[in-house]
Amino acid sequence: MNPAIGTFGSAPALRPLAFAQQQRDETAERLATGLRINRGSDDPAGLISSEALRAMLAELEAESRAFERATRAADVADASLGAVGDLLIEAEALAVANASTGGLSEAERQANQLELNAILQSVDRLAQGASFADRPLLRGGASLSAGDVAVELPSAAVTDLGEVTGGDGETYRLADVASGGPLETAGAGDAAGQPSALDVIRQARDEILRARSDVGSFIAEGIAPLQRSSAVAIENTASAESVIRDADYAKQTAELIRLNALENASLTALTVGPFDPTRLLALLG
């Protein structure tokens, strides 16, 4: 203890000093943590409101991450469908070439058929390999959802794409265009009632285009508005929570300066000696 305080101080004179030191410590803590509310006693009602807003903010941020994840998954699906569509365009060109028997030799038509077989194998590999976080996207039965918006993803396997029912009552698919299939382009020609290989390939390409359109609409009209709304809600909630809980640095800095001055004044007063009314009157003239 300061000797002067021990000699001249008194309990009533120490109370303002103790109060100033307590307030200064609380102000210094707020400046150090950046928070106006560091414990429940700082503002019980404010603490309740702040914690409720923090919980709401955590939910909004988790929802925003889910929207972002759904967008990334939809992007993967769209890219894979786009690659399948490009392959089907090449397949369509080969089928058109083989449909004209007059301009190509049999060896050329067989070569086109082999290339078409390779394209079908690539389509199947894309269908099997398209996935997001180990979740298959184009094997059939998959869907993407965000909030109350969802999109169904088709199977891009050649055994499922391009379904066409012929006049013979049979159903044909893209797999039937391969070598050995009933719609092989290098064969003798379509049997009675059968659709052409070109019909099946075009049907498959249309299915892929519709699927890409659905995925694009899911991103642009489904997820994007939800993401914008979520971003605004996160910003407003974080701002409201900050107003309640965060410290006002300018105000707290000014308060710390005031309390330091008050503490110094109290210490100076204690070193002067016990309070004497006559001395005060003399000072006042």
PDB file of C-alpha atoms in Angstrom:
ATOM      1  CA  MET A   1       0.000   0.000   0.000  1.00  0.00           C
ATOM      2  CA  ASN A   2       1.127   3.557  -0.744  1.00  0.00           C
ATOM      3  CA  PRO A   3       2.605   4.936   2.559  1.00  0.00           C
ATOM      4  CA  ALA A   4       0.778   8.193   2.072  1.00  0.00           C
ATOM      5  CA  ILE A   5      -2.477   6.340   1.772  1.00  0.00           C
ATOM      6  CA  GLY A   6      -1.736   4.313   4.850  1.00  0.00           C
ATOM      7  CA  THR A   7      -0.996   7.460   6.818  1.00  0.00           C
ATOM      8  CA  PHE A   8      -3.677   9.834   5.643  1.00  0.00           C
ATOM      9  CA  GLY A   9      -6.267   7.700   3.817  1.00  0.00           C
ATOM     10  CA  SER A  10      -9.615   6.687   5.152  1.00  0.00           C
ATOM     11  CA  ALA A  11     -12.264   4.115   4.159  1.00  0.00           C
ATOM     12  CA  PRO A  12     -14.663   6.723   2.669  1.00  0.00           C
ATOM     13  CA  ALA A  13     -11.866   8.122   0.550  1.00  0.00           C
ATOM     14  CA  LEU A  14     -10.838   4.672  -0.703  1.00  0.00           C
ATOM     15  CA  ARG A  15     -14.295   3.799  -2.023  1.00  0.00           C
ATOM     16  CA  PRO A  16     -14.158   6.108  -5.084  1.00  0.00           C
ATOM     17  CA  LEU A  17     -10.688   4.782  -5.888  1.00  0.00           C
ATOM     18  CA  ALA A  18     -11.819   1.147  -5.668  1.00  0.00           C
ATOM     19  CA  PHE A  19     -14.859   1.919  -7.828  1.00  0.00           C
ATOM     20  CA  ALA A  20     -12.718   3.664 -10.465  1.00  0.00           C
ATOM     21  CA  GLN A  21     -10.275   0.748 -10.551  1.00  0.00           C
ATOM     22  CA  GLN A  22     -13.104  -1.792 -10.945  1.00  0.00           C
ATOM     23  CA  GLN A  23     -14.672   0.182 -13.788  1.00  0.00           C
ATOM     24  CA  ARG A  24     -11.272   0.616 -15.425  1.00  0.00           C
ATOM     25  CA  ASP A  25     -10.596  -3.136 -15.298  1.00  0.00           C
ATOM     26  CA  GLU A  26     -13.982  -3.874 -16.905  1.00  0.00           C
ATOM     27  CA  THR A  27     -13.350  -1.295 -19.625  1.00  0.00           C
ATOM     28  CA  ALA A  28      -9.861  -2.688 -20.282  1.00  0.00           C
ATOM     29  CA  GLU A  29     -11.356  -6.187 -20.571  1.00  0.00           C
ATOM     30  CA  ARG A  30     -13.880  -4.989 -23.157  1.00  0.00           C
ATOM     31  CA  LEU A  31     -11.118  -3.379 -25.180  1.00  0.00           C
ATOM     32  CA  ALA A  32      -9.010  -6.549 -24.964  1.00  0.00           C
ATOM     33  CA  THR A  33     -11.817  -8.950 -25.985  1.00  0.00           C
ATOM     34  CA  GLY A  34     -13.685  -6.614 -28.299  1.00  0.00           C
ATOM     35  CA  LEU A  35     -16.905  -7.597 -26.528  1.00  0.00           C
ATOM     36  CA  ARG A  36     -19.238  -5.459 -24.459  1.00  0.00           C
ATOM     37  CA  ILE A  37     -20.741  -8.594 -22.903  1.00  0.00           C
ATOM     38  CA  ASN A  38     -18.094 -10.935 -21.508  1.00  0.00           C
ATOM     39  CA  ARG A  39     -20.224 -12.517 -18.780  1.00  0.00           C
ATOM     40  CA  GLY A  40     -23.890 -12.723 -17.912  1.00  0.00           C
ATOM     41  CA  SER A  41     -23.655  -9.959 -15.310  1.00  0.00           C
ATOM     42  CA  ASP A  42     -22.546  -7.440 -17.958  1.00  0.00           C
ATOM     43  CA  ASP A  43     -26.029  -7.418 -19.559  1.00  0.00           C
ATOM     44  CA  PRO A  44     -28.332 -10.382 -18.760  1.00  0.00           C
ATOM     45  CA  ALA A  45     -31.037  -9.405 -21.269  1.00  0.00           C
ATOM     46  CA  GLY A  46     -28.485  -8.526 -23.923  1.00  0.00           C
ATOM     47  CA  LEU A  47     -26.770 -11.884 -23.414  1.00  0.00           C
ATOM     48  CA  ILE A  48     -30.019 -13.743 -24.066  1.00  0.00           C
ATOM     49  CA  SER A  49     -30.685 -11.772 -27.244  1.00  0.00           C
ATOM     50  CA  SER A  50     -27.093 -12.155 -28.413  1.00  0.00           C
ATOM     51  CA  GLU A  51     -27.047 -15.928 -27.893  1.00  0.00           C
ATOM     52  CA  ALA A  52     -30.357 -16.302 -29.753  1.00  0.00           C
ATOM     53  CA  LEU A  53     -28.937 -14.335 -32.684  1.00  0.00           C
ATOM     54  CA  ARG A  54     -25.721 -16.367 -32.635  1.00  0.00           C
ATOM     55  CA  ALA A  55     -27.713 -19.599 -32.843  1.00  0.00           C
ATOM     56  CA  MET A  56     -29.740 -18.165 -35.721  1.00  0.00           C
ATOM     57  CA  LEU A  57     -26.531 -17.072 -37.458  1.00  0.00           C
ATOM     58  CA  ALA A  58     -25.032 -20.564 -37.128  1.00  0.00           C
ATOM     59  CA  GLU A  59     -28.150 -22.055 -38.734  1.00  0.00           C
ATOM     60  CA  LEU A  60     -28.079 -19.537 -41.581  1.00  0.00           C
ATOM     61  CA  GLU A  61     -24.396 -20.172 -42.257  1.00  0.00           C
ATOM     62  CA  ALA A  62     -24.958 -23.952 -42.290  1.00  0.00           C
ATOM     63  CA  GLU A  63     -27.844 -23.461 -44.717  1.00  0.00           C
ATOM     64  CA  SER A  64     -25.661 -21.248 -46.917  1.00  0.00           C
ATOM     65  CA  ARG A  65     -22.967 -23.948 -47.014  1.00  0.00           C
ATOM     66  CA  ALA A  66     -25.613 -26.493 -48.026  1.00  0.00           C
ATOM     67  CA  PHE A  67     -26.725 -24.230 -50.887  1.00  0.00           C
ATOM     68  CA  GLU A  68     -23.115 -23.858 -52.023  1.00  0.00           C
ATOM     69  CA  ARG A  69     -22.631 -27.624 -51.881  1.00  0.00           C
ATOM     70  CA  ALA A  70     -25.783 -28.210 -53.933  1.00  0.00           C
ATOM     71  CA  THR A  71     -24.522 -25.704 -56.507  1.00  0.00           C
ATOM     72  CA  ARG A  72     -21.200 -27.525 -56.811  1.00  0.00           C
ATOM     73  CA  ALA A  73     -22.968 -30.881 -57.205  1.00  0.00           C
ATOM     74  CA  ALA A  74     -25.248 -29.401 -59.886  1.00  0.00           C
ATOM     75  CA  ASP A  75     -22.194 -27.999 -61.679  1.00  0.00           C
ATOM     76  CA  VAL A  76     -20.639 -31.476 -61.773  1.00  0.00           C
ATOM     77  CA  ALA A  77     -23.867 -32.964 -63.119  1.00  0.00           C
ATOM     78  CA  ASP A  78     -24.154 -30.234 -65.762  1.00  0.00           C
ATOM     79  CA  ALA A  79     -20.542 -30.707 -66.896  1.00  0.00           C
ATOM     80  CA  SER A  80     -20.977 -34.480 -67.142  1.00  0.00           C
ATOM     81  CA  LEU A  81     -24.240 -34.131 -69.069  1.00  0.00           C
ATOM     82  CA  GLY A  82     -22.528 -31.641 -71.369  1.00  0.00           C
ATOM     83  CA  ALA A  83     -19.743 -34.144 -72.093  1.00  0.00           C
ATOM     84  CA  VAL A  84     -22.334 -36.830 -72.854  1.00  0.00           C
ATOM     85  CA  GLY A  85     -24.153 -34.424 -75.171  1.00  0.00           C
ATOM     86  CA  ASP A  86     -20.940 -33.678 -77.084  1.00  0.00           C
ATOM     87  CA  LEU A  87     -20.349 -37.400 -77.564  1.00  0.00           C
ATOM     88  CA  LEU A  88     -23.884 -37.900 -78.822  1.00  0.00           C
ATOM     89  CA  ILE A  89     -23.386 -35.152 -81.410  1.00  0.00           C
ATOM     90  CA  GLU A  90     -20.387 -37.104 -82.731  1.00  0.00           C
ATOM     91  CA  ALA A  91     -22.447 -40.290 -82.653  1.00  0.00           C
ATOM     92  CA  GLU A  92     -25.207 -38.586 -84.622  1.00  0.00           C
ATOM     93  CA  ALA A  93     -22.732 -37.498 -87.292  1.00  0.00           C
ATOM     94  CA  LEU A  94     -21.427 -41.064 -87.624  1.00  0.00           C
ATOM     95  CA  ALA A  95     -24.968 -42.449 -87.863  1.00  0.00           C
ATOM     96  CA  VAL A  96     -25.801 -39.937 -90.604  1.00  0.00           C
ATOM     97  CA  ALA A  97     -22.657 -40.906 -92.490  1.00  0.00           C
ATOM     98  CA  ASN A  98     -23.431 -44.620 -92.273  1.00  0.00           C
ATOM     99  CA  ALA A  99     -27.049 -44.051 -93.287  1.00  0.00           C
ATOM    100  CA  SER A 100     -25.792 -43.053 -96.737  1.00  0.00           C
ATOM    101  CA  THR A 101     -24.536 -46.344 -98.136  1.00  0.00           C
ATOM    102  CA  GLY A 102     -23.755 -44.993-101.588  1.00  0.00           C
ATOM    103  CA  GLY A 103     -20.795 -42.826-100.619  1.00  0.00           C
ATOM    104  CA  LEU A 104     -18.966 -45.143 -98.212  1.00  0.00           C
ATOM    105  CA  SER A 105     -17.312 -48.495 -98.628  1.00  0.00           C
ATOM    106  CA  GLU A 106     -18.167 -51.334 -96.283  1.00  0.00           C
ATOM    107  CA  ALA A 107     -14.779 -50.928 -94.558  1.00  0.00           C
ATOM    108  CA  GLU A 108     -15.496 -47.235 -93.947  1.00  0.00           C
ATOM    109  CA  ARG A 109     -18.912 -48.012 -92.512  1.00  0.00           C
ATOM    110  CA  GLN A 110     -17.372 -50.608 -90.199  1.00  0.00           C
ATOM    111  CA  ALA A 111     -14.768 -48.077 -89.079  1.00  0.00           C
ATOM    112  CA  ASN A 112     -17.546 -45.598 -88.295  1.00  0.00           C
ATOM    113  CA  GLN A 113     -19.366 -48.286 -86.346  1.00  0.00           C
ATOM    114  CA  LEU A 114     -16.250 -49.047 -84.302  1.00  0.00           C
ATOM    115  CA  GLU A 115     -15.918 -45.335 -83.517  1.00  0.00           C
ATOM    116  CA  LEU A 116     -19.574 -45.285 -82.551  1.00  0.00           C
ATOM    117  CA  ASN A 117     -18.970 -48.240 -80.227  1.00  0.00           C
ATOM    118  CA  ALA A 118     -16.151 -46.307 -78.545  1.00  0.00           C
ATOM    119  CA  ILE A 119     -18.453 -43.316 -78.092  1.00  0.00           C
ATOM    120  CA  LEU A 120     -21.092 -45.488 -76.421  1.00  0.00           C
ATOM    121  CA  GLN A 121     -18.455 -46.886 -74.073  1.00  0.00           C
ATOM    122  CA  SER A 122     -17.354 -43.337 -73.204  1.00  0.00           C
ATOM    123  CA  VAL A 123     -20.956 -42.346 -72.494  1.00  0.00           C
ATOM    124  CA  ASP A 124     -21.273 -45.298 -70.139  1.00  0.00           C
ATOM    125  CA  ARG A 125     -18.020 -44.419 -68.369  1.00  0.00           C
ATOM    126  CA  LEU A 126     -19.241 -40.867 -67.847  1.00  0.00           C
ATOM    127  CA  ALA A 127     -22.526 -42.149 -66.456  1.00  0.00           C
ATOM    128  CA  GLN A 128     -20.715 -44.441 -64.039  1.00  0.00           C
ATOM    129  CA  GLY A 129     -18.026 -41.952 -63.053  1.00  0.00           C
ATOM    130  CA  ALA A 130     -20.067 -38.784 -62.560  1.00  0.00           C
ATOM    131  CA  SER A 131     -20.275 -38.295 -58.808  1.00  0.00           C
ATOM    132  CA  PHE A 132     -20.030 -35.678 -56.077  1.00  0.00           C
ATOM    133  CA  ALA A 133     -18.557 -36.628 -52.699  1.00  0.00           C
ATOM    134  CA  ASP A 134     -18.837 -40.333 -53.655  1.00  0.00           C
ATOM    135  CA  ARG A 135     -22.499 -39.869 -54.513  1.00  0.00           C
ATOM    136  CA  PRO A 136     -23.383 -41.110 -58.029  1.00  0.00           C
ATOM    137  CA  LEU A 137     -25.208 -38.523 -60.097  1.00  0.00           C
ATOM    138  CA  LEU A 138     -26.005 -40.082 -63.476  1.00  0.00           C
ATOM    139  CA  ARG A 139     -26.742 -43.712 -62.677  1.00  0.00           C
ATOM    140  CA  GLY A 140     -30.450 -43.182 -62.208  1.00  0.00           C
ATOM    141  CA  GLY A 141     -32.532 -42.292 -59.182  1.00  0.00           C
ATOM    142  CA  ALA A 142     -30.340 -39.393 -58.079  1.00  0.00           C
ATOM    143  CA  SER A 143     -31.725 -35.979 -57.213  1.00  0.00           C
ATOM    144  CA  LEU A 144     -30.435 -32.651 -55.960  1.00  0.00           C
ATOM    145  CA  SER A 145     -32.325 -30.431 -53.552  1.00  0.00           C
ATOM    146  CA  ALA A 146     -31.917 -27.070 -51.843  1.00  0.00           C
ATOM    147  CA  GLY A 147     -34.626 -25.824 -49.540  1.00  0.00           C
ATOM    148  CA  ASP A 148     -37.924 -26.732 -51.159  1.00  0.00           C
ATOM    149  CA  VAL A 149     -36.412 -26.862 -54.678  1.00  0.00           C
ATOM    150  CA  ALA A 150     -35.260 -30.140 -56.236  1.00  0.00           C
ATOM    151  CA  VAL A 151     -34.249 -31.613 -59.575  1.00  0.00           C
ATOM    152  CA  GLU A 152     -34.229 -35.235 -60.684  1.00  0.00           C
ATOM    153  CA  LEU A 153     -31.157 -36.438 -62.553  1.00  0.00           C
ATOM    154  CA  PRO A 154     -31.538 -39.012 -65.335  1.00  0.00           C
ATOM    155  CA  SER A 155     -29.503 -42.123 -65.909  1.00  0.00           C
ATOM    156  CA  ALA A 156     -26.980 -41.510 -68.681  1.00  0.00           C
ATOM    157  CA  ALA A 157     -26.254 -45.203 -69.197  1.00  0.00           C
ATOM    158  CA  VAL A 158     -26.657 -46.381 -72.803  1.00  0.00           C
ATOM    159  CA  THR A 159     -29.125 -49.008 -71.596  1.00  0.00           C
ATOM    160  CA  ASP A 160     -31.445 -46.206 -70.405  1.00  0.00           C
ATOM    161  CA  LEU A 161     -30.940 -43.342 -72.879  1.00  0.00           C
ATOM    162  CA  GLY A 162     -32.795 -42.799 -76.141  1.00  0.00           C
ATOM    163  CA  GLU A 163     -35.841 -44.938 -75.488  1.00  0.00           C
ATOM    164  CA  VAL A 164     -37.925 -45.219 -78.676  1.00  0.00           C
ATOM    165  CA  THR A 165     -40.807 -47.577 -79.346  1.00  0.00           C
ATOM    166  CA  GLY A 166     -40.825 -48.914 -82.886  1.00  0.00           C
ATOM    167  CA  GLY A 167     -43.722 -49.801 -85.085  1.00  0.00           C
ATOM    168  CA  ASP A 168     -43.078 -53.419 -84.189  1.00  0.00           C
ATOM    169  CA  GLY A 169     -43.983 -52.672 -80.566  1.00  0.00           C
ATOM    170  CA  GLU A 170     -40.445 -53.195 -79.345  1.00  0.00           C
ATOM    171  CA  THR A 171     -38.575 -50.625 -77.250  1.00  0.00           C
ATOM    172  CA  TYR A 172     -35.098 -49.652 -78.400  1.00  0.00           C
ATOM    173  CA  ARG A 173     -32.358 -47.732 -76.577  1.00  0.00           C
ATOM    174  CA  LEU A 174     -28.923 -46.311 -77.246  1.00  0.00           C
ATOM    175  CA  ALA A 175     -27.222 -49.609 -76.414  1.00  0.00           C
ATOM    176  CA  ASP A 176     -28.968 -51.168 -79.420  1.00  0.00           C
ATOM    177  CA  VAL A 177     -26.914 -48.979 -81.768  1.00  0.00           C
ATOM    178  CA  ALA A 178     -23.674 -50.801 -80.848  1.00  0.00           C
ATOM    179  CA  SER A 179     -22.165 -53.565 -82.961  1.00  0.00           C
ATOM    180  CA  GLY A 180     -24.293 -56.686 -82.743  1.00  0.00           C
ATOM    181  CA  GLY A 181     -27.329 -54.672 -81.702  1.00  0.00           C
ATOM    182  CA  PRO A 182     -30.558 -54.563 -83.716  1.00  0.00           C
ATOM    183  CA  LEU A 183     -29.841 -50.964 -84.768  1.00  0.00           C
ATOM    184  CA  GLU A 184     -26.166 -51.390 -85.690  1.00  0.00           C
ATOM    185  CA  THR A 185     -25.374 -48.703 -88.266  1.00  0.00           C
ATOM    186  CA  ALA A 186     -23.050 -50.917 -90.288  1.00  0.00           C
ATOM    187  CA  GLY A 187     -25.695 -53.614 -90.641  1.00  0.00           C
ATOM    188  CA  ALA A 188     -27.924 -54.480 -93.537  1.00  0.00           C
ATOM    189  CA  GLY A 189     -30.452 -51.817 -92.676  1.00  0.00           C
ATOM    190  CA  ASP A 190     -33.390 -51.322 -90.371  1.00  0.00           C
ATOM    191  CA  ALA A 191     -35.900 -54.167 -90.202  1.00  0.00           C
ATOM    192  CA  ALA A 192     -39.559 -53.444 -90.729  1.00  0.00           C
ATOM    193  CA  GLY A 193     -41.033 -51.416 -87.883  1.00  0.00           C
ATOM    194  CA  GLN A 194     -37.687 -50.651 -86.297  1.00  0.00           C
ATOM    195  CA  PRO A 195     -36.632 -47.058 -85.637  1.00  0.00           C
ATOM    196  CA  SER A 196     -33.337 -46.001 -87.152  1.00  0.00           C
ATOM    197  CA  ALA A 197     -30.143 -45.655 -85.126  1.00  0.00           C
ATOM    198  CA  LEU A 198     -30.362 -41.948 -85.888  1.00  0.00           C
ATOM    199  CA  ASP A 199     -33.800 -41.750 -84.257  1.00  0.00           C
ATOM    200  CA  VAL A 200     -32.517 -43.336 -81.045  1.00  0.00           C
ATOM    201  CA  ILE A 201     -29.362 -41.179 -80.917  1.00  0.00           C
ATOM    202  CA  ARG A 202     -31.379 -38.001 -81.442  1.00  0.00           C
ATOM    203  CA  GLN A 203     -33.828 -39.051 -78.750  1.00  0.00           C
ATOM    204  CA  ALA A 204     -30.906 -39.652 -76.362  1.00  0.00           C
ATOM    205  CA  ARG A 205     -29.429 -36.243 -77.178  1.00  0.00           C
ATOM    206  CA  ASP A 206     -32.793 -34.554 -76.558  1.00  0.00           C
ATOM    207  CA  GLU A 207     -33.029 -36.267 -73.157  1.00  0.00           C
ATOM    208  CA  ILE A 208     -29.571 -35.003 -72.213  1.00  0.00           C
ATOM    209  CA  LEU A 209     -30.435 -31.466 -73.346  1.00  0.00           C
ATOM    210  CA  ARG A 210     -33.623 -31.472 -71.276  1.00  0.00           C
ATOM    211  CA  ALA A 211     -31.710 -32.742 -68.277  1.00  0.00           C
ATOM    212  CA  ARG A 212     -29.113 -29.973 -68.656  1.00  0.00           C
ATOM    213  CA  SER A 213     -31.910 -27.429 -68.922  1.00  0.00           C
ATOM    214  CA  ASP A 214     -33.488 -28.758 -65.721  1.00  0.00           C
ATOM    215  CA  VAL A 215     -30.160 -28.601 -63.878  1.00  0.00           C
ATOM    216  CA  GLY A 216     -29.532 -25.076 -65.172  1.00  0.00           C
ATOM    217  CA  SER A 217     -32.957 -23.946 -63.990  1.00  0.00           C
ATOM    218  CA  PHE A 218     -32.307 -25.563 -60.619  1.00  0.00           C
ATOM    219  CA  ILE A 219     -29.133 -23.477 -60.247  1.00  0.00           C
ATOM    220  CA  ALA A 220     -30.382 -20.187 -61.703  1.00  0.00           C
ATOM    221  CA  GLU A 221     -33.988 -20.145 -60.497  1.00  0.00           C
ATOM    222  CA  GLY A 222     -33.783 -22.440 -57.483  1.00  0.00           C
ATOM    223  CA  ILE A 223     -30.496 -22.131 -55.619  1.00  0.00           C
ATOM    224  CA  ALA A 224     -29.351 -18.638 -56.640  1.00  0.00           C
ATOM    225  CA  PRO A 225     -32.348 -16.774 -55.094  1.00  0.00           C
ATOM    226  CA  LEU A 226     -31.979 -18.823 -51.914  1.00  0.00           C
ATOM    227  CA  GLN A 227     -28.271 -17.977 -51.733  1.00  0.00           C
ATOM    228  CA  ARG A 228     -28.962 -14.261 -52.158  1.00  0.00           C
ATOM    229  CA  SER A 229     -31.664 -14.332 -49.497  1.00  0.00           C
ATOM    230  CA  SER A 230     -29.407 -16.293 -47.160  1.00  0.00           C
ATOM    231  CA  ALA A 231     -26.520 -13.839 -47.658  1.00  0.00           C
ATOM    232  CA  VAL A 232     -28.762 -10.880 -46.752  1.00  0.00           C
ATOM    233  CA  ALA A 233     -30.105 -12.696 -43.678  1.00  0.00           C
ATOM    234  CA  ILE A 234     -26.567 -13.581 -42.530  1.00  0.00           C
ATOM    235  CA  GLU A 235     -25.400  -9.991 -42.950  1.00  0.00           C
ATOM    236  CA  ASN A 236     -28.358  -8.535 -41.035  1.00  0.00           C
ATOM    237  CA  THR A 237     -28.212 -11.122 -38.253  1.00  0.00           C
ATOM    238  CA  ALA A 238     -24.463 -10.688 -37.782  1.00  0.00           C
ATOM    239  CA  SER A 239     -24.906  -6.918 -37.684  1.00  0.00           C
ATOM    240  CA  ALA A 240     -27.672  -7.142 -35.071  1.00  0.00           C
ATOM    241  CA  GLU A 241     -25.611  -9.509 -32.919  1.00  0.00           C
ATOM    242  CA  SER A 242     -22.605  -7.210 -33.199  1.00  0.00           C
ATOM    243  CA  VAL A 243     -24.604  -4.176 -32.067  1.00  0.00           C
ATOM    244  CA  ILE A 244     -25.696  -6.039 -28.941  1.00  0.00           C
ATOM    245  CA  ARG A 245     -22.497  -7.847 -28.000  1.00  0.00           C
ATOM    246  CA  ASP A 246     -19.485  -6.075 -29.481  1.00  0.00           C
ATOM    247  CA  ALA A 247     -17.699  -3.258 -27.711  1.00  0.00           C
ATOM    248  CA  ASP A 248     -17.730   0.311 -29.033  1.00  0.00           C
ATOM    249  CA  TYR A 249     -13.977   0.920 -29.218  1.00  0.00           C
ATOM    250  CA  ALA A 250     -14.251   4.709 -29.396  1.00  0.00           C
ATOM    251  CA  LYS A 251     -16.574   4.853 -26.417  1.00  0.00           C
ATOM    252  CA  GLN A 252     -14.584   2.352 -24.351  1.00  0.00           C
ATOM    253  CA  THR A 253     -11.284   4.104 -25.121  1.00  0.00           C
ATOM    254  CA  ALA A 254     -12.717   7.430 -23.980  1.00  0.00           C
ATOM    255  CA  GLU A 255     -14.113   5.736 -20.876  1.00  0.00           C
ATOM    256  CA  LEU A 256     -10.706   4.211 -20.076  1.00  0.00           C
ATOM    257  CA  ILE A 257      -9.048   7.635 -20.325  1.00  0.00           C
ATOM    258  CA  ARG A 258     -11.702   9.112 -18.025  1.00  0.00           C
ATOM    259  CA  LEU A 259     -11.313   6.331 -15.465  1.00  0.00           C
ATOM    260  CA  ASN A 260      -7.525   6.589 -15.500  1.00  0.00           C
ATOM    261  CA  ALA A 261      -7.832  10.307 -14.807  1.00  0.00           C
ATOM    262  CA  LEU A 262     -10.352   9.617 -12.022  1.00  0.00           C
ATOM    263  CA  GLU A 263      -8.054   7.014 -10.481  1.00  0.00           C
ATOM    264  CA  ASN A 264      -5.083   9.383 -10.589  1.00  0.00           C
ATOM    265  CA  ALA A 265      -7.165  12.152  -9.037  1.00  0.00           C
ATOM    266  CA  SER A 266      -8.311   9.808  -6.265  1.00  0.00           C
ATOM    267  CA  LEU A 267      -4.733   8.780  -5.541  1.00  0.00           C
ATOM    268  CA  THR A 268      -3.645  12.406  -5.445  1.00  0.00           C
ATOM    269  CA  ALA A 269      -6.467  13.299  -3.067  1.00  0.00           C
ATOM    270  CA  LEU A 270      -5.533  10.434  -0.765  1.00  0.00           C
ATOM    271  CA  THR A 271      -1.924  11.585  -0.542  1.00  0.00           C
ATOM    272  CA  VAL A 272      -2.945  15.119   0.422  1.00  0.00           C
ATOM    273  CA  GLY A 273      -4.435  13.989   3.707  1.00  0.00           C
ATOM    274  CA  PRO A 274      -7.807  13.773   5.471  1.00  0.00           C
ATOM    275  CA  PHE A 275     -10.609  15.979   4.277  1.00  0.00           C
ATOM    276  CA  ASP A 276     -10.609  19.380   6.048  1.00  0.00           C
ATOM    277  CA  PRO A 277     -13.615  21.677   5.346  1.00  0.00           C
ATOM    278  CA  THR A 278     -11.721  24.760   6.503  1.00  0.00           C
ATOM    279  CA  ARG A 279      -8.993  24.173   3.946  1.00  0.00           C
ATOM    280  CA  LEU A 280     -11.640  23.852   1.211  1.00  0.00           C
ATOM    281  CA  LEU A 281     -13.220  27.154   2.280  1.00  0.00           C
ATOM    282  CA  ALA A 282      -9.795  28.781   2.268  1.00  0.00           C
ATOM    283  CA  LEU A 283      -9.190  27.515  -1.274  1.00  0.00           C
ATOM    284  CA  LEU A 284     -12.549  28.903  -2.345  1.00  0.00           C
ATOM    285  CA  GLY A 285     -11.671  32.280  -0.797  1.00  0.00           C
TER     286      GLY A 285
END
